[in-house]
Coordinates of C-alpha atoms and ligand atoms in Angstrom, one line a residue:
X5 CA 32.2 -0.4 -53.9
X6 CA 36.1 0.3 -53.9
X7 CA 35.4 3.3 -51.4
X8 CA 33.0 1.6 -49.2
X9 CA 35.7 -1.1 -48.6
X10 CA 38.0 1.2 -47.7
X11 CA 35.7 3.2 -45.4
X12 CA 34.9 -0.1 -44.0
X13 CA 38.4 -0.9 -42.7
X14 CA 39.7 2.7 -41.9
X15 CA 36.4 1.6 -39.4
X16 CA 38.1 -1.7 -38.2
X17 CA 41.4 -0.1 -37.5
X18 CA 39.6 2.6 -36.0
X19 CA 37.7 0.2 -33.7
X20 CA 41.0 -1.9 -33.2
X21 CA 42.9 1.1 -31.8
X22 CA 40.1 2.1 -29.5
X23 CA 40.0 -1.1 -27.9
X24 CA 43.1 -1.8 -27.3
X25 CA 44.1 1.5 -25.6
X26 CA 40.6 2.8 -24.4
X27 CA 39.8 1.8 -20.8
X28 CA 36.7 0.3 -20.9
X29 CA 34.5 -2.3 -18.2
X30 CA 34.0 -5.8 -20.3
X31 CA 30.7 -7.1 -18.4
X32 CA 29.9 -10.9 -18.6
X33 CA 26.4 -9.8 -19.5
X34 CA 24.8 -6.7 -20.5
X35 CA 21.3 -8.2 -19.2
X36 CA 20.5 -11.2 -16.7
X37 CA 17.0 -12.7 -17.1
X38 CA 15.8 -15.6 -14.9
X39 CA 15.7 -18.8 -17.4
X40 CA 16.5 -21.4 -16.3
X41 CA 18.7 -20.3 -13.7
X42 CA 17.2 -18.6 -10.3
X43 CA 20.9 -17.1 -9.3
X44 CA 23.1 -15.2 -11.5
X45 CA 26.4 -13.8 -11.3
X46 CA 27.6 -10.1 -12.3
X47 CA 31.1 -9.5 -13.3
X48 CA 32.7 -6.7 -14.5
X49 CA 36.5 -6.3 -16.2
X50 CA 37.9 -3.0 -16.2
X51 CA 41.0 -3.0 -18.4
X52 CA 43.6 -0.5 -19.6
X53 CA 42.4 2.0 -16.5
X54 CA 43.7 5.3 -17.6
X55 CA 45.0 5.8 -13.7
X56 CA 45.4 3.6 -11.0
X57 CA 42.4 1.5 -9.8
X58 CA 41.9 2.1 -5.5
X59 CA 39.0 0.2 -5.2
X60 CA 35.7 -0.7 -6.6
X61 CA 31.5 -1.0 -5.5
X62 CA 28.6 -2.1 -6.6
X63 CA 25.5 -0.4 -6.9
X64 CA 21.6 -1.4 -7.6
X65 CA 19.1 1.6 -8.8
X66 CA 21.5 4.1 -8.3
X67 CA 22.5 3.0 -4.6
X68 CA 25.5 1.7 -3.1
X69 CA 25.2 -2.0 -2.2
X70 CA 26.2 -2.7 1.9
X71 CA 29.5 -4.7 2.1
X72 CA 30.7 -4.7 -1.6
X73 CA 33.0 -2.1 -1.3
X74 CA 36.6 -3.2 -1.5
X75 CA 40.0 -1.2 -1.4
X76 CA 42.6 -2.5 -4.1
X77 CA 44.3 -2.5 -6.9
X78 CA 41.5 -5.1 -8.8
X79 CA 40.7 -4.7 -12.3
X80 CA 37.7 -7.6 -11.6
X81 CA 35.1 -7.8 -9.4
X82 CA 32.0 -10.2 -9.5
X83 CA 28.4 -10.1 -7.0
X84 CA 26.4 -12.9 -6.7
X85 CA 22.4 -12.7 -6.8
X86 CA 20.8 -15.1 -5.1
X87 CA 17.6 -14.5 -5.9
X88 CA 16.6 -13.1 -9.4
X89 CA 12.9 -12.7 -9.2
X90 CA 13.1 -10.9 -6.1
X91 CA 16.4 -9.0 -6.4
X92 CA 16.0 -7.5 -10.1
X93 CA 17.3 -3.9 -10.7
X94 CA 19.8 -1.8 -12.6
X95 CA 23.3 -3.1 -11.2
X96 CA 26.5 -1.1 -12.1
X97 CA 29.9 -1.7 -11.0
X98 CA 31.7 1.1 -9.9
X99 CA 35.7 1.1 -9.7
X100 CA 37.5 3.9 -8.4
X101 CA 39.9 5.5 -10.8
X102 CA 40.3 9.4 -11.6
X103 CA 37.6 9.7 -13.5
X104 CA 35.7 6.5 -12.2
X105 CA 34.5 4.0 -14.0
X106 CA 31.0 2.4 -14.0
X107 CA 29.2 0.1 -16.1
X108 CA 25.6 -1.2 -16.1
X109 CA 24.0 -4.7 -15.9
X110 CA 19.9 -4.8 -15.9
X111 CA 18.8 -7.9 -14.1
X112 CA 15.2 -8.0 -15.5
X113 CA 12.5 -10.6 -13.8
X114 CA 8.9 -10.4 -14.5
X115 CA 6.5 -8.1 -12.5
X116 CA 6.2 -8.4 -9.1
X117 CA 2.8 -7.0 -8.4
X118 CA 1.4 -6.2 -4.6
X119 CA -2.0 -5.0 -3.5
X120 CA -0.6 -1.7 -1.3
X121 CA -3.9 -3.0 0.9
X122 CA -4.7 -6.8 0.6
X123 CA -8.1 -5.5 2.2
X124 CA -9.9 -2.3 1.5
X125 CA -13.4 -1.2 3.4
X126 CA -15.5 1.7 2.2
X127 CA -19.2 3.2 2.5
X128 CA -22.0 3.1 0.1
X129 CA -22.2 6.0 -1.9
X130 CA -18.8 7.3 -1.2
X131 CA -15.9 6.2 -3.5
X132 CA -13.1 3.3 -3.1
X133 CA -9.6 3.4 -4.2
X134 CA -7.6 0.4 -4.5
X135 CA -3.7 0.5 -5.5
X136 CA -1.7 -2.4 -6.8
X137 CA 2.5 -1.3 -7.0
X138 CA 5.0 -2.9 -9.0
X139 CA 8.5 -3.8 -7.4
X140 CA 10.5 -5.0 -10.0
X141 CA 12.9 -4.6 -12.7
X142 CA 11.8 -3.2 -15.3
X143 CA 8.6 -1.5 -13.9
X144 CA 4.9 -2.4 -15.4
X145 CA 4.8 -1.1 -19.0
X146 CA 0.7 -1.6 -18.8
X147 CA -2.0 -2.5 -16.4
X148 CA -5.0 -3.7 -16.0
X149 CA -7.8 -4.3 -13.7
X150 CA -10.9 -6.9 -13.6
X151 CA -13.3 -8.3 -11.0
X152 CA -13.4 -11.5 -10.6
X153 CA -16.6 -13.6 -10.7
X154 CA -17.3 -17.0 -10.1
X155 CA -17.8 -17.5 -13.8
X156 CA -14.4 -16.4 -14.2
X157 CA -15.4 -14.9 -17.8
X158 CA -12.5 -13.0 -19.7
X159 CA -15.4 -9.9 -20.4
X160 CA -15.0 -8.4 -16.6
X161 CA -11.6 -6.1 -17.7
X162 CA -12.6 -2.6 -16.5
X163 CA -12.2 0.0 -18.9
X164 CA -10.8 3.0 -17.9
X165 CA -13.2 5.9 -17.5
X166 CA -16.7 4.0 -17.6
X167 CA -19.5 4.0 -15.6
X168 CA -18.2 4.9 -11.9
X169 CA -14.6 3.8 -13.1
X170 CA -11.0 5.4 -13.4
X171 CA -7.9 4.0 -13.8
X172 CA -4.8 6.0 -12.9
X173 CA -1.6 3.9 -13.6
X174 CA 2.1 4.8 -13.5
X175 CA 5.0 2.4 -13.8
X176 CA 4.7 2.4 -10.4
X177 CA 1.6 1.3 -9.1
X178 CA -2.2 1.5 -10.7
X179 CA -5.2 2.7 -8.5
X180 CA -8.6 1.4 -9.5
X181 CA -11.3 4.1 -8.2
X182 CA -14.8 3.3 -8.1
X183 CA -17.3 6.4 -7.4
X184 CA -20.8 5.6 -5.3
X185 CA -20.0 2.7 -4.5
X186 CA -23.1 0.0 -4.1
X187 CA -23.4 -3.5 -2.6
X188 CA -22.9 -5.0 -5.7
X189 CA -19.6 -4.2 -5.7
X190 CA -18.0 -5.6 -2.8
X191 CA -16.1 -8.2 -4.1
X192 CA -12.3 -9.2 -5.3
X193 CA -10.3 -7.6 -7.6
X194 CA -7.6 -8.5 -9.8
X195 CA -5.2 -6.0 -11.1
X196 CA -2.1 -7.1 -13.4
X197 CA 1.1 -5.7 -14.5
X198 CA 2.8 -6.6 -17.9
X199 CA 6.3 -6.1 -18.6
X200 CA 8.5 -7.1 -21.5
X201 CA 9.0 -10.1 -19.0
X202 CA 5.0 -11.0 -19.0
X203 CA 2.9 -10.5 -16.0
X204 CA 1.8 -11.1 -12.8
X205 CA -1.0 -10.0 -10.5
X206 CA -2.9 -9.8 -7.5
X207 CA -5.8 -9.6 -5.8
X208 CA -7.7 -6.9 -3.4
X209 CA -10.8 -7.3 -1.8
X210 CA -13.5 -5.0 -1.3
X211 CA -15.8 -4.5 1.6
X212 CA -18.7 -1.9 1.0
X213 CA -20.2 -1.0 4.1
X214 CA -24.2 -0.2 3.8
X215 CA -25.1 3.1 4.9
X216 CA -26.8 1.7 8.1
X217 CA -24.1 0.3 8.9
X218 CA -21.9 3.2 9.0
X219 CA -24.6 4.4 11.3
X220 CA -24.8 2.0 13.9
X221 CA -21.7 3.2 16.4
X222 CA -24.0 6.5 16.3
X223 CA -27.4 4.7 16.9
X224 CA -25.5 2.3 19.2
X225 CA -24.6 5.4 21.4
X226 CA -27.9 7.4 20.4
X227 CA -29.4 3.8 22.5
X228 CA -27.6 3.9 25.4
X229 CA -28.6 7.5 26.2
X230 CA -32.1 6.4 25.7
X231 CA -31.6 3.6 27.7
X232 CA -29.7 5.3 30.1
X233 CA -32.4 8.5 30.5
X234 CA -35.0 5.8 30.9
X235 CA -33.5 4.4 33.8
X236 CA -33.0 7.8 35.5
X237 CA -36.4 8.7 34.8
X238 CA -37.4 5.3 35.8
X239 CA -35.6 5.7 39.1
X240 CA -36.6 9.3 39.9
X241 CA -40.4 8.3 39.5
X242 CA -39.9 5.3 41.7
X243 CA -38.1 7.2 44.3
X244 CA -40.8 9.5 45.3
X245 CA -43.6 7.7 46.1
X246 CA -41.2 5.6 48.4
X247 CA -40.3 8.6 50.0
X248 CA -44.4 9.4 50.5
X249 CA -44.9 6.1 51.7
X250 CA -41.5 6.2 54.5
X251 CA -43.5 8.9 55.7
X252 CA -46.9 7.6 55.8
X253 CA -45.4 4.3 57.4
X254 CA -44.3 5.7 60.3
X255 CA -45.8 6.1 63.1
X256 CA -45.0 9.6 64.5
X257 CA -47.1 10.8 61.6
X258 CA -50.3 10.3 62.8
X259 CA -49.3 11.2 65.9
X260 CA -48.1 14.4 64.6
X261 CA -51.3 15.2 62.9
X262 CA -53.1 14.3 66.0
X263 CA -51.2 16.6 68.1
X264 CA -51.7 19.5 65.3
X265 CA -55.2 18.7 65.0
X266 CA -55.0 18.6 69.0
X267 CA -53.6 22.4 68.8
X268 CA -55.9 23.0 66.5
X269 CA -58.6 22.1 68.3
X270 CA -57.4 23.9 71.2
X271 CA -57.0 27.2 69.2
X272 CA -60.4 26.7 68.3
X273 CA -61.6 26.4 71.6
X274 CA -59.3 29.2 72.6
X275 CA -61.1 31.2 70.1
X276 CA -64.5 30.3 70.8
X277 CA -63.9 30.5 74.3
X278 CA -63.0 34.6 73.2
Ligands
NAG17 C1 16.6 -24.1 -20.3 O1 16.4 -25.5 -20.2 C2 15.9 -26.1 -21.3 C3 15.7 -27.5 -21.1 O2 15.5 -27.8 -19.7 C4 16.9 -25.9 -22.5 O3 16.3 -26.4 -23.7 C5 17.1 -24.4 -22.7 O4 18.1 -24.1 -23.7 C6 17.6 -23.8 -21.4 N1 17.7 -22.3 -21.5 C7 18.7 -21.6 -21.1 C8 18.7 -20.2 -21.4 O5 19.7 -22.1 -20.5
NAG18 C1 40.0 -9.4 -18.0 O1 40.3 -9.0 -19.4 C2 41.6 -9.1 -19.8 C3 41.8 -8.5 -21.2 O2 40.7 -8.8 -22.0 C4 41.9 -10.6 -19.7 O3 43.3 -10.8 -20.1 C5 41.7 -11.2 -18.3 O4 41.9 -12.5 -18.3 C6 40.3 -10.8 -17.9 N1 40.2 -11.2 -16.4 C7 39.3 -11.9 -16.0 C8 39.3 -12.2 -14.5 O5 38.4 -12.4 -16.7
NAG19 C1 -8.1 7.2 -17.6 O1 -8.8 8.3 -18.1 C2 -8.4 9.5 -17.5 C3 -9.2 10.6 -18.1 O2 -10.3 10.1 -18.8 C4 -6.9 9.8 -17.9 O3 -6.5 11.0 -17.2 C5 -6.1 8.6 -17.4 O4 -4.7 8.8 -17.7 C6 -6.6 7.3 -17.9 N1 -5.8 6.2 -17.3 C7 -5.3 5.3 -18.0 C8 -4.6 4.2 -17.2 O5 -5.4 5.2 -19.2
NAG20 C1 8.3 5.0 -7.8 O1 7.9 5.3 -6.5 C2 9.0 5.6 -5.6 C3 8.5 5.9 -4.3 O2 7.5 4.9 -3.9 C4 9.8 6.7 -6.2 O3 10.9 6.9 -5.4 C5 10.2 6.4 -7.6 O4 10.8 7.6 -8.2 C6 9.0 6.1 -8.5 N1 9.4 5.7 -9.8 C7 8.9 6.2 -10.9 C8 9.4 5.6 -12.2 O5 8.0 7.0 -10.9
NAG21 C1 2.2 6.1 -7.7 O1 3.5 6.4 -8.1 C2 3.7 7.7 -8.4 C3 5.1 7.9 -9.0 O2 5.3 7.0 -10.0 C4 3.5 8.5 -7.1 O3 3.7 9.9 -7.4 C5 2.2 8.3 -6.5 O4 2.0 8.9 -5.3 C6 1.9 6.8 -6.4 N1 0.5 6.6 -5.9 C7 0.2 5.8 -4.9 C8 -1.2 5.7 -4.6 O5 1.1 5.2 -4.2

């Protein structure tokens, strides 16, 4: 007992010497979660810098944020977020010392879930892949994916490898892929990201074209050569009887034939005359 009180305040002292000469970033808050505030503001307090502090940043995700960087001797600097629920991330502050000195604030909002197509069209019998992406901080720890019916029953989740359905998800994003595909399922679907936060969703919709369908740019074209051969052939056949007929109407043809069978008839004169 004796000996754990002693370890126990060799500890303390420990701790006490540390923080008073250690340089170290005091942050007003470790995490930021909306509540019920919608704005939120980051501060960070650098003190007993082991070498002089020229200036300072902020970063979100690993990336410097445009217009926070400041030259100076400041041991404080705070950033303002407007907007949690669209504007969560892993903040640091960044002041620059030899070595620098950063420190990390997560501003955490729920899941911010977006169909990557709001619309998706594909043929029977071939496959359809629809992709919902999360962009938020922290990512989607879990999806899932339904299709919603008018009765709105809690039994349409899709389960991952039945039937004609997979389910590849990543933080990132989830892609729902449904293999030869039918008319039956054209419809929406609902896909839904959880976080620690809780979760959000939203909502694709599926067009399946029939296979006739696919086929009627070919047919269309397939009809116009028909239609467009008929009238050729159509014309052609008119043409030459109107051609006949030019010749029949005028009247230099009889003639004609009346003067050949004119020499004809002399010929045969000639040759009876012989
Ligand atoms: C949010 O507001 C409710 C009442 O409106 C209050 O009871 C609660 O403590 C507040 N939470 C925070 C984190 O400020
Ligand atoms: C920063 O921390 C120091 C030491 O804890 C304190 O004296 C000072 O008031 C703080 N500065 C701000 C702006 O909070
Ligand atoms: C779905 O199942 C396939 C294989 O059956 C697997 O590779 C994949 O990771 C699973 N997806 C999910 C979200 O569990
Ligand atoms: C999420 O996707 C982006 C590109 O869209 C990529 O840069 C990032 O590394 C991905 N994050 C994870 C955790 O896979
Ligand atoms: C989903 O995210 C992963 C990284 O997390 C990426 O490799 C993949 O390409 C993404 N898929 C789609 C369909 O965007």
């Amino acid at each position: 007992m004796r000996l754990l009180w002693a370890f126990g305040v060799i500890l303390f002292s420990f701790q006490q010497a540390f923080a008073g000469t250690e340089p170290v970033i005091v942050v007003n808050s470790k995490e930021v979660r909306p509540q019920n505030q919608t704005s939120a503001t980051l501060s960070c307090n650098f003190t007993n810098p082991v070498s002089p502090v020229t200036g300072h940043h902020w970063e979100k995700n690993g990336k410097t944020i445009e217009n926070t960087k400041k030259d100076g001797a400041d041991h404080y600097t705070e950033y303002i977020i407007s907007k949690i629920e669209t504007n969560s991330g892993k903040y640091s502050c960044v002041f620059h010392s030899d070595p620098q000195a950063k420190e990390f604030i997560e501003v955490k909002s729920l899941p911010h879930i977006v169909a990557h197509k709001h619309s998706e069209n594909a043929n029977e019998n071939d496959k359809a892949m629809l992709v919902c992406e999360c962009h938020s901080y922290p990512l989607a720890t879990d999806w899932s994916w339904r299709k919603v019916t008018d009765l709105g029953d809690e039994d349409a989740y899709i389960v991952n490898g039945t039937e004609r359905y997979s389910i590849k998800s990543t933080p990132n994003n989830s892609t729902l892929i449904i293999m030869d595909l039918n008319n039956e399922d054209a419809g929406n679907y609902e896909c839904t990201g959880k976080n620690e936060l809780g979760q959000a969703e939203d909502i694709i919709h599926l067009r399946v074209r029939s296979r006739l369908a696919a086929l009627w740019p070919f047919l269309g074209i397939v009809a116009e050569v028909i239609v467009l051969v008929a009238i050729i052939f159509i014309y052609e056949k008119r043409r030459k009887p109107d051609e006949i007929n030019d010749d029949d109407d005028s009247g230099s043809a009889p003639l004609k034939s009346n003067s050949a069978t004119n020499h004809k008839d002399k010929n045969v004169r000639q040759r009876n005359s012989n």
